[in-house]
Coordinates of C-alpha atoms and ligand atoms in Angstrom, one line a residue:
X1 CA 60.2 119.9 73.8
X2 CA 56.9 121.9 74.0
X3 CA 56.1 123.9 70.9
X4 CA 55.7 127.6 71.6
X5 CA 52.6 129.3 70.2
X6 CA 53.4 131.5 67.2
X7 CA 54.5 135.0 67.9
X8 CA 54.0 137.4 65.0
X9 CA 56.6 140.1 65.5
X10 CA 57.6 139.4 61.9
X11 CA 54.0 139.6 60.7
X12 CA 54.7 141.3 57.4
X13 CA 57.5 139.0 56.6
X14 CA 55.4 136.5 54.6
X15 CA 58.3 134.4 53.5
X16 CA 59.3 133.9 57.1
X17 CA 55.7 133.1 58.2
X18 CA 55.5 130.6 55.4
X19 CA 58.9 129.1 56.2
X20 CA 57.9 128.6 59.8
X21 CA 54.3 127.5 59.6
X22 CA 53.2 126.4 56.1
X23 CA 53.3 122.7 55.0
X24 CA 53.5 122.7 51.3
X25 CA 52.3 120.1 48.8
X26 CA 54.8 118.4 46.5
X27 CA 57.8 120.2 48.2
X28 CA 61.1 119.1 49.6
X29 CA 60.1 119.8 53.2
X30 CA 63.5 120.0 54.8
X31 CA 64.7 122.5 52.1
X32 CA 61.6 124.6 52.5
X33 CA 62.0 124.7 56.3
X34 CA 65.6 125.8 55.8
X35 CA 65.3 128.2 52.9
X36 CA 61.6 129.3 52.8
X37 CA 59.9 130.1 49.5
X38 CA 61.7 131.7 46.6
X39 CA 59.0 134.5 46.5
X40 CA 55.6 135.3 47.9
X41 CA 52.9 136.1 45.4
X42 CA 50.4 138.8 46.0
X43 CA 48.8 139.8 42.7
X44 CA 47.9 138.3 39.3
X45 CA 46.6 139.8 36.0
X46 CA 46.3 138.1 32.7
X47 CA 49.4 135.9 32.4
X48 CA 51.4 137.9 34.9
X49 CA 52.0 137.4 38.6
X50 CA 53.6 139.9 41.0
X51 CA 55.3 139.1 44.3
X52 CA 55.3 141.0 47.5
X53 CA 58.6 142.7 46.5
X54 CA 57.0 144.0 43.4
X55 CA 58.8 141.6 41.0
X56 CA 56.7 140.5 38.0
X57 CA 56.7 137.1 36.4
X58 CA 55.1 135.5 33.4
X59 CA 53.3 132.4 34.5
X60 CA 54.1 129.9 31.8
X61 CA 52.0 127.1 33.4
X62 CA 48.8 129.0 34.2
X63 CA 49.2 128.0 37.9
X64 CA 49.0 124.2 37.6
X65 CA 47.6 124.0 34.1
X66 CA 44.4 125.7 35.3
X67 CA 44.1 129.5 35.1
X68 CA 43.0 129.3 31.5
X69 CA 41.2 132.6 31.2
X70 CA 44.0 134.4 33.0
X71 CA 44.3 136.0 36.4
X72 CA 42.4 139.0 37.9
X73 CA 39.1 138.8 35.9
X74 CA 36.7 141.3 37.6
X75 CA 33.7 139.5 36.0
X76 CA 34.7 136.3 37.9
X77 CA 34.9 138.1 41.2
X78 CA 31.5 139.7 40.6
X79 CA 29.8 136.5 39.7
X80 CA 31.1 134.8 42.8
X81 CA 30.4 137.8 45.1
X82 CA 26.8 138.0 43.7
X83 CA 26.3 134.3 44.3
X84 CA 27.7 134.7 47.9
X85 CA 25.1 137.4 48.5
X86 CA 22.1 135.6 47.0
X87 CA 22.7 132.0 47.9
X88 CA 26.1 131.3 49.5
X89 CA 25.6 127.6 49.9
X90 CA 23.2 124.8 49.3
X91 CA 23.9 121.2 49.7
X92 CA 22.8 118.6 47.1
X93 CA 22.1 115.6 49.3
X94 CA 18.6 114.0 49.3
X95 CA 17.4 115.7 46.1
X96 CA 18.1 119.3 47.4
X97 CA 18.7 121.4 44.4
X98 CA 19.8 125.0 43.6
X99 CA 19.5 127.1 40.4
X100 CA 23.1 127.6 39.3
X101 CA 24.3 123.9 39.7
X102 CA 21.2 122.8 37.7
X103 CA 22.0 125.3 34.9
X104 CA 25.7 124.2 34.9
X105 CA 24.8 120.5 34.7
X106 CA 22.6 121.1 31.6
X107 CA 25.4 123.2 30.0
X108 CA 28.0 120.6 30.6
X109 CA 25.8 117.8 29.2
X110 CA 25.3 120.0 26.1
X111 CA 29.0 120.5 25.7
X112 CA 30.1 116.9 26.3
X113 CA 32.3 115.5 23.6
X114 CA 30.2 112.3 23.4
X115 CA 26.6 111.8 24.6
X116 CA 26.5 112.0 28.4
X117 CA 23.6 111.7 30.8
X118 CA 24.3 113.2 34.2
X119 CA 26.8 115.4 36.1
X120 CA 28.1 114.7 39.6
X121 CA 30.1 117.6 41.2
X122 CA 33.1 117.4 43.4
X123 CA 35.9 119.7 44.6
X124 CA 39.0 118.5 42.9
X125 CA 40.3 116.3 40.1
X126 CA 41.4 113.8 42.7
X127 CA 38.1 113.4 44.4
X128 CA 36.3 113.2 41.0
X129 CA 38.5 110.4 39.8
X130 CA 38.0 108.7 43.2
X131 CA 34.2 109.0 42.6
X132 CA 34.7 107.5 39.1
X133 CA 36.2 104.4 40.6
X134 CA 33.3 104.1 43.1
X135 CA 30.9 104.4 40.2
X136 CA 32.6 101.7 38.3
X137 CA 32.5 99.4 41.3
X138 CA 28.9 100.2 42.1
X139 CA 28.1 99.5 38.4
X140 CA 29.7 96.1 38.5
X141 CA 28.3 95.2 42.0
X142 CA 24.8 96.1 40.7
X143 CA 25.3 93.8 37.7
X144 CA 26.5 91.0 40.0
X145 CA 30.0 91.1 38.7
X146 CA 31.6 91.2 42.1
X147 CA 35.1 90.4 41.0
X148 CA 35.3 93.0 38.2
X149 CA 37.1 95.7 40.3
X150 CA 40.6 96.3 39.1
X151 CA 41.5 99.6 37.6
X152 CA 44.1 99.9 34.7
X153 CA 46.0 103.1 34.5
X154 CA 49.1 104.0 32.6
X155 CA 52.7 104.4 33.8
X156 CA 53.2 108.2 33.9
X157 CA 49.5 109.0 33.9
X158 CA 48.5 111.5 36.6
X159 CA 45.1 111.2 38.2
X160 CA 45.4 112.8 41.7
X161 CA 46.7 112.1 45.1
X162 CA 43.9 110.4 47.2
X163 CA 44.5 106.9 48.4
X164 CA 43.0 105.5 45.2
X165 CA 44.1 108.1 42.7
X166 CA 47.7 108.4 43.9
X167 CA 48.0 104.7 43.1
X168 CA 46.4 105.1 39.7
X169 CA 48.9 107.9 39.0
X170 CA 51.8 106.1 37.4
X171 CA 54.7 108.1 39.0
X172 CA 56.8 106.5 41.7
X173 CA 57.3 109.7 43.6
X174 CA 53.6 109.6 44.6
X175 CA 53.8 106.0 45.9
X176 CA 57.1 105.9 47.9
X177 CA 56.5 105.9 51.6
X178 CA 52.7 105.8 51.3
X179 CA 52.1 102.1 50.9
X180 CA 50.6 102.7 47.4
X181 CA 49.3 101.8 44.9
X182 CA 46.4 100.0 46.5
X183 CA 46.3 96.3 45.4
X184 CA 43.5 96.6 42.8
X185 CA 45.5 98.9 40.5
X186 CA 47.5 97.9 37.5
X187 CA 49.6 100.0 35.2
X188 CA 50.2 99.5 31.5
X189 CA 53.0 100.9 29.3
X190 CA 53.3 104.7 28.9
X191 CA 52.9 106.0 25.3
X192 CA 56.2 107.9 25.4
X193 CA 57.8 108.1 22.0
X194 CA 61.2 109.1 23.3
X195 CA 61.6 106.1 25.6
X196 CA 59.1 103.2 25.2
X197 CA 58.6 104.0 21.5
X198 CA 62.2 104.7 20.5
X199 CA 62.9 103.6 17.0
X200 CA 59.3 102.6 16.2
X201 CA 56.9 104.0 13.7
X202 CA 53.6 105.4 15.0
X203 CA 51.8 102.3 13.7
X204 CA 54.3 99.9 15.3
X205 CA 54.3 101.8 18.6
X206 CA 50.5 101.9 18.8
X207 CA 50.3 98.2 18.0
X208 CA 52.9 97.3 20.7
X209 CA 51.1 99.5 23.3
X210 CA 47.8 97.7 22.4
X211 CA 49.5 94.3 22.6
X212 CA 50.8 95.2 26.1
X213 CA 47.3 96.2 27.2
X214 CA 45.8 93.0 25.8
X215 CA 48.5 90.9 27.5
X216 CA 47.8 92.6 30.9
X217 CA 44.1 92.0 30.5
X218 CA 44.6 88.4 29.7
X219 CA 47.0 87.9 32.5
X220 CA 44.7 89.5 35.1
X221 CA 41.4 88.1 33.5
X222 CA 38.9 90.6 32.0
X223 CA 36.3 89.5 34.6
X224 CA 38.5 91.1 37.3
X225 CA 38.9 94.5 35.5
X226 CA 36.3 97.3 36.0
X227 CA 37.8 100.3 34.1
X228 CA 40.7 101.9 32.4
X229 CA 41.5 105.6 33.1
X230 CA 43.4 107.7 30.6
X231 CA 44.2 111.4 30.1
X232 CA 43.7 112.1 26.4
X233 CA 47.1 113.8 26.4
X234 CA 49.1 113.1 29.5
X235 CA 50.0 116.3 31.4
X236 CA 52.0 116.1 34.6
X237 CA 53.6 112.8 33.5
X238 CA 55.4 114.5 30.7
X239 CA 53.0 116.1 28.2
X240 CA 52.7 113.0 26.2
X241 CA 50.4 112.6 23.2
X242 CA 49.9 109.0 22.2
X243 CA 51.1 107.8 18.7
X244 CA 48.7 108.1 15.8
X245 CA 46.2 105.2 15.9
X246 CA 46.6 104.5 19.6
X247 CA 43.0 105.1 20.8
X248 CA 41.7 103.4 17.7
X249 CA 43.7 100.3 18.7
X250 CA 43.0 100.5 22.4
X251 CA 39.2 101.2 22.6
X252 CA 38.0 98.1 20.8
X253 CA 40.0 96.0 23.3
X254 CA 38.3 97.7 26.2
X255 CA 34.9 97.3 24.6
X256 CA 35.5 93.7 23.8
X257 CA 36.3 93.0 27.5
X258 CA 33.5 95.2 28.9
X259 CA 36.0 97.5 30.6
X260 CA 34.7 101.0 31.2
X261 CA 36.8 103.9 29.8
X262 CA 37.3 106.9 32.0
X263 CA 38.6 109.9 30.2
X264 CA 40.5 112.2 32.7
X265 CA 40.0 115.6 31.0
X266 CA 41.2 117.5 34.0
X267 CA 43.9 119.3 32.0
X268 CA 42.7 118.8 28.4
X269 CA 39.0 119.8 29.1
X270 CA 37.8 123.3 28.2
X271 CA 40.1 124.2 25.4
X272 CA 43.8 123.6 26.1
X273 CA 44.2 121.5 22.9
X274 CA 42.3 123.9 20.7
X275 CA 39.0 122.0 21.0
X276 CA 36.7 121.8 24.0
X277 CA 37.8 118.3 25.0
X278 CA 40.8 116.1 24.4
X279 CA 38.4 113.2 23.8
X280 CA 37.2 114.9 20.6
X281 CA 40.8 115.6 19.5
X282 CA 41.8 112.0 19.8
X283 CA 38.5 110.2 19.0
X284 CA 37.9 108.8 22.5
X285 CA 34.5 107.5 23.4
X286 CA 34.5 107.4 27.2
X287 CA 31.8 106.0 29.5
X288 CA 32.8 108.4 32.2
X289 CA 34.6 111.8 31.9
X290 CA 36.4 113.7 34.7
X291 CA 36.7 117.5 34.5
X292 CA 38.1 120.1 36.9
X293 CA 40.8 122.8 36.5
X294 CA 39.5 124.7 33.4
X295 CA 35.9 124.3 34.5
X296 CA 36.3 127.4 36.6
X297 CA 39.8 128.4 35.5
X298 CA 40.7 127.7 39.2
X299 CA 38.7 130.7 40.5
X300 CA 36.9 128.1 42.6
X301 CA 37.7 124.5 43.4
X302 CA 35.2 122.6 41.4
X303 CA 35.3 119.2 39.6
X304 CA 32.7 116.9 38.0
X305 CA 32.1 113.4 36.8
X306 CA 30.1 113.2 33.6
X307 CA 28.3 109.9 33.5
X308 CA 27.1 108.2 30.3
X309 CA 23.6 106.8 30.0
X310 CA 24.9 103.2 29.9
X311 CA 26.3 103.7 33.4
X312 CA 23.5 105.9 34.7
X313 CA 20.8 103.3 33.8
X314 CA 22.6 100.8 36.0
X315 CA 23.1 103.3 38.9
X316 CA 19.5 104.4 38.8
X317 CA 18.1 100.9 38.1
X318 CA 19.8 97.7 39.6
X319 CA 22.1 99.6 41.9
X320 CA 19.2 101.5 43.5
X321 CA 17.2 98.3 43.8
X322 CA 20.1 96.4 45.4
X323 CA 21.8 99.0 47.6
X324 CA 19.2 101.8 48.1
X325 CA 20.0 105.5 47.9
X326 CA 23.3 106.5 46.4
X327 CA 25.6 106.6 49.4
X328 CA 28.3 109.1 48.3
X329 CA 28.7 112.8 48.1
X330 CA 30.6 115.8 49.6
X331 CA 29.5 118.7 51.7
X332 CA 30.6 120.9 48.9
X333 CA 29.2 118.8 46.0
X334 CA 27.2 121.2 43.7
X335 CA 28.5 124.3 45.5
X336 CA 26.5 127.2 44.1
X337 CA 29.5 129.6 44.2
X338 CA 31.5 127.1 42.2
X339 CA 28.7 126.7 39.7
X340 CA 28.4 130.5 39.4
X341 CA 32.2 130.7 38.8
X342 CA 32.0 127.9 36.2
X343 CA 29.1 129.6 34.3
X344 CA 30.9 132.9 34.3
X345 CA 34.1 131.2 33.2
X346 CA 32.3 129.4 30.3
X347 CA 30.7 132.7 29.3
X348 CA 34.1 134.3 29.0
X349 CA 35.6 131.4 27.1
X350 CA 32.8 131.5 24.6
X351 CA 32.5 135.3 24.3
X352 CA 36.2 135.8 23.7
X353 CA 36.7 132.7 21.5
X354 CA 39.4 131.5 23.9
X355 CA 39.3 127.9 22.6
X356 CA 40.2 128.9 19.1
X357 CA 42.7 131.4 20.6
X358 CA 44.4 128.5 22.5
X359 CA 44.7 126.7 19.2
X360 CA 46.3 129.7 17.4
X361 CA 48.5 130.9 20.2
X362 CA 49.4 127.2 20.8
X363 CA 50.6 126.7 17.3
X364 CA 52.8 129.8 17.7
X365 CA 54.2 128.5 21.0
X366 CA 54.9 125.0 19.5
X367 CA 56.8 126.6 16.6
X368 CA 58.8 128.9 18.8
X369 CA 59.8 126.1 21.2
X370 CA 60.8 123.8 18.4
X371 CA 62.9 126.6 16.8
X372 CA 64.6 127.3 20.1
X373 CA 65.2 123.8 21.3
X374 CA 64.7 121.3 18.4
X375 CA 68.4 121.2 17.6
X376 CA 69.8 121.6 21.0
X377 CA 72.2 118.7 21.7
X378 CA 70.9 118.1 25.2
X379 CA 67.2 118.3 24.3
X380 CA 65.8 114.8 23.7
X381 CA 62.4 116.0 22.6
X382 CA 60.2 119.1 22.2
X383 CA 56.6 117.9 22.2
X384 CA 53.0 118.9 22.8
X385 CA 50.0 120.1 21.0
X386 CA 48.3 123.5 21.0
X387 CA 48.8 125.3 24.3
X388 CA 50.6 122.5 26.2
X389 CA 54.2 121.6 25.6
X390 CA 57.3 120.1 27.2
X391 CA 61.0 120.1 26.6
X392 CA 62.9 117.0 27.9
X393 CA 66.6 117.1 28.6
X394 CA 68.8 114.1 27.9
X395 CA 72.5 113.4 28.3
X396 CA 72.8 111.7 25.0
X397 CA 70.2 112.3 22.3
X398 CA 71.0 109.4 20.0
X399 CA 71.0 106.6 22.6
X400 CA 68.8 108.1 24.3
X401 CA 70.4 108.4 27.7
X402 CA 69.0 110.2 30.7
X403 CA 70.9 112.5 33.0
X404 CA 71.7 111.3 36.5
X405 CA 68.5 112.4 38.4
X406 CA 70.8 113.8 41.2
X407 CA 71.9 116.5 38.8
X408 CA 68.3 117.9 39.0
X409 CA 68.6 119.4 35.5
X410 CA 65.0 120.4 35.0
X411 CA 64.6 122.0 38.5
X412 CA 67.8 124.0 37.9
X413 CA 66.4 125.2 34.5
X414 CA 63.2 126.3 36.3
X415 CA 65.2 128.2 38.9
X416 CA 67.3 129.9 36.2
X417 CA 64.1 130.8 34.2
X418 CA 62.5 132.2 37.4
X419 CA 65.6 134.5 37.9
X420 CA 64.7 135.8 34.4
X421 CA 61.1 136.5 35.3
X422 CA 59.3 133.3 34.0
X423 CA 57.6 130.7 36.2
X424 CA 57.5 127.2 34.8
X425 CA 57.4 123.7 36.2
X426 CA 59.8 120.8 36.3
X427 CA 57.7 117.6 36.0
X428 CA 58.1 114.8 38.5
X429 CA 60.3 111.8 37.8
X430 CA 61.7 113.2 34.5
X431 CA 64.1 115.8 33.3
X432 CA 61.2 117.7 31.7
X433 CA 59.9 121.2 31.9
X434 CA 56.3 122.0 30.9
X435 CA 54.6 125.0 29.3
X436 CA 50.8 125.4 29.7
X437 CA 50.1 129.2 29.9
X438 CA 46.8 131.0 30.2
X439 CA 44.9 131.1 26.9
X440 CA 45.2 134.9 26.9
X441 CA 49.0 134.9 26.8
X442 CA 50.3 137.2 24.0
X443 CA 52.8 136.3 21.4
X444 CA 55.2 138.8 22.9
X445 CA 54.9 137.1 26.2
X446 CA 55.6 133.7 24.6
X447 CA 58.7 135.2 22.9
X448 CA 59.8 136.3 26.4
X449 CA 59.1 132.9 27.9
X450 CA 61.0 131.0 25.2
X451 CA 64.0 133.4 25.3
X452 CA 64.2 133.2 29.1
X453 CA 64.1 129.4 28.9
X454 CA 66.7 129.2 26.2
X455 CA 69.0 131.4 28.3
X456 CA 68.2 129.3 31.4
X457 CA 69.0 126.0 29.6
X458 CA 72.3 127.4 28.3
X459 CA 73.2 128.5 31.8
X460 CA 72.5 125.1 33.3
X461 CA 74.2 123.2 30.4
X462 CA 77.3 125.5 30.9
X463 CA 77.4 124.4 34.5
X464 CA 77.1 120.7 33.6
X465 CA 80.0 120.7 31.1
Ligands
PLP1 N1 43.8 114.4 36.7 C1 44.7 115.1 36.0 C2 44.9 114.8 34.6 C3 45.5 116.2 36.6 O1 46.4 116.9 35.9 C4 45.3 116.4 38.0 C5 46.0 117.5 38.6 O2 47.0 118.0 38.1 C6 44.3 115.7 38.7 C7 43.6 114.7 38.1 C8 44.1 115.9 40.1 O3 43.5 117.1 40.3 P1 43.5 117.8 41.8 O4 44.9 118.3 42.0 O5 42.5 119.0 41.6 O6 43.1 116.9 42.8

């Protein structure tokens, strides 16, 4: 059959245009092609989104954990428009430089949670994590350690969707059908208290996770492992903070085996945990740091790799001597509009004290969620820290026992919450809903979010009985 070119006699029916022509990420494609989108957004302000029918929603996830300063900031629009007028683009290849990316690099190095030396810009969290792997490989090749290439990630960690990073992501839904993970990736145990840590004290759980890592390194051989990547607090994999003492147990093992530590700060970075970086919250001392999302609050797609002096000295020294000019970079690396957006975003965060606000409002949100769900018979755990949280549903709390995934408990809760004017997100491969609102969300809006979710959970649980 020959496909007919699109005819747009339904041109204001955005839902129909979308159903017919759009190919959505992380979406049940057949369902979308049949039913189309639940709504079509057209405006955003603060923590609120409005669709083309004029319905308003509170965005309890700040887009995808990223619109930290809230929607509709005129100052951001002005900064980007001004940059587009003065210097809309400049590439950064072959030592080409522009003012705003240079200023942003210096500012990021000053802010870094541990001493860092250089900044390499990308476009997304995925490509930045991909770059980190290439840096780790180049580092070891330059040092003549040609077999030290494997990457350790954690089950349930989320690091992106490129060929390399989708494999590092420890969620089966990102591997199935794509021939992933690539063969040099290994996963170690997820630090989930509810499941892997059930019945253990923090100290016992941290020790068992460290023992698992040590056993993996021994089985593979430390001379085959380049780096380990970790989110300080896991986001998309379930909003999972490790047990007390975890990083203190893990980091000496990595150091002893000369394995680089990559901190994936894509969600934690720029304040969501009530401090600038998750690494500071948990006492991590990474060699490489990945940032994205909160860097521009998603007003522009921009990411970066922060590189420590230890790695930089090898890249600029032996790697240069052996392989010549650094052969990696994107057309949009160091995009001046992205840099202008990041600088304006960081100004707003500082001027309005939004990191402290995320800590305060976050404590309020955690208390409200625990009060609403802590004793619910079908809630296995309410967890999180500051302005990031999750509620996980279980069939039996004591065992614990998961629901049959076919029941789609969490997605049904999300649909029921949406009908009550709140947008949330069901996390992949778990019956978990997440909360990660803009830092500017008000306490009244949090009350509305929690009440809507409580009603939504009761509705879905009523159907399941
Ligand atoms: N790393 C973490 C911790 C993330 O949460 C994400 C996205 O959610 C990524 C990496 C990938 O970022 P992107 O979707 O911009 O490629």
